[in-house]
Amino acid sequence: AAMENNVLVAVEVHKRWDPIYSDARDRIRQLGPFSYMYAYMSQPKHQLETFKSWAGVSSDISYYLNSHHIDFHEWVVGSSARPTSVTALASKGIAQSVYDMNCE
């Protein structure tokens, strides 16, 4: 869709300049080669209220933030590996029952 409409699409990967993330990257690289990475993100219930006004009707904040986890994995391994698959799981729970957000 972006190419058809001549629109540039990008993800701002500002976590690369976050000192905690760059320190984690450096420490991970010292461990040597690896073949598996896992990221978990949990959203505190109070953030649903904070972000519901801009996160969209059918998504919570993790929809926007998980791209940073994927980029972090890519950044850590550099050219030494490429992902063969990415899997995501979600639950509706509080977002659906309290805020009527039908999260994707």
XYZ file of C-alpha atoms in Angstrom:
104
model
C 0.000 0.000 0.000
C 2.841 2.398 0.781
C 4.487 1.884 -2.612
C 1.176 2.192 -4.441
C 0.561 5.544 -2.760
C 4.196 6.730 -2.896
C 4.368 7.004 0.891
C 7.492 6.481 2.986
C 6.913 4.185 5.966
C 9.423 3.866 8.813
C 9.745 2.820 12.429
C 11.589 5.189 14.708
C 13.999 2.882 16.528
C 14.939 5.219 19.366
C 15.663 2.361 21.773
C 19.036 2.011 20.037
C 20.050 5.238 21.788
C 18.658 4.249 25.177
C 21.653 3.570 27.491
C 19.957 0.557 29.100
C 19.355 -1.064 25.723
C 22.864 -0.369 24.405
C 24.343 -1.808 27.612
C 22.159 -4.910 27.240
C 23.264 -5.257 23.610
C 26.930 -5.098 24.580
C 26.481 -7.679 27.338
C 24.537 -10.034 25.075
C 27.203 -9.835 22.370
C 29.823 -10.927 24.926
C 27.927 -14.198 25.445
C 28.899 -15.463 22.009
C 26.747 -16.870 19.225
C 23.177 -17.850 19.935
C 20.255 -19.163 17.960
C 17.196 -18.146 19.965
C 15.894 -14.876 21.391
C 12.700 -14.311 23.323
C 11.012 -11.075 24.382
C 8.059 -10.704 26.699
C 6.036 -7.562 27.174
C 3.305 -7.089 29.700
C 1.222 -3.960 29.897
C 0.158 -2.809 33.356
C -3.599 -2.394 33.590
C -3.341 1.314 34.396
C -1.592 1.962 31.069
C -4.663 0.856 29.155
C -6.433 3.964 30.394
C -3.402 6.165 29.683
C -2.889 5.054 26.101
C -6.376 4.192 24.902
C -6.897 7.692 23.490
C -4.085 7.357 20.959
C -3.366 3.622 20.655
C -6.368 3.018 18.452
C -9.689 1.318 18.728
C -8.434 -2.217 18.225
C -4.980 -2.209 19.782
C -3.207 -1.563 23.024
C 0.182 0.068 23.544
C 2.122 -3.147 22.882
C 1.005 -2.926 19.249
C 3.293 0.087 18.951
C 6.103 -0.927 21.281
C 6.760 -4.496 20.176
C 8.420 -3.248 17.000
C 11.200 -2.018 19.277
C 11.742 -5.540 20.612
C 12.024 -6.936 17.111
C 14.470 -4.177 16.154
C 16.481 -4.778 19.338
C 16.919 -8.444 18.411
C 18.077 -7.463 14.937
C 20.451 -4.847 16.366
C 21.982 -7.278 18.869
C 22.834 -10.000 16.375
C 23.921 -7.625 13.625
C 24.876 -9.471 10.467
C 25.601 -12.745 12.293
C 22.023 -14.020 12.069
C 18.664 -13.350 10.470
C 15.291 -14.288 11.928
C 13.505 -17.129 10.231
C 10.216 -16.449 11.985
C 8.533 -14.116 14.436
C 5.614 -15.283 16.538
C 3.286 -13.147 18.651
C 0.567 -14.001 21.127
C -2.031 -11.762 22.681
C -4.888 -11.769 25.112
C -7.872 -9.463 25.386
C -8.645 -9.750 29.101
C -8.955 -6.362 30.809
C -8.766 -4.395 27.560
C -11.925 -6.123 26.336
C -13.885 -6.427 29.570
C -13.180 -3.030 31.142
C -12.366 -0.741 28.210
C -14.300 -2.459 25.410
C -11.127 -2.550 23.288
C -11.250 -5.493 20.889
C -7.471 -5.802 20.726
C -5.947 -7.544 17.735
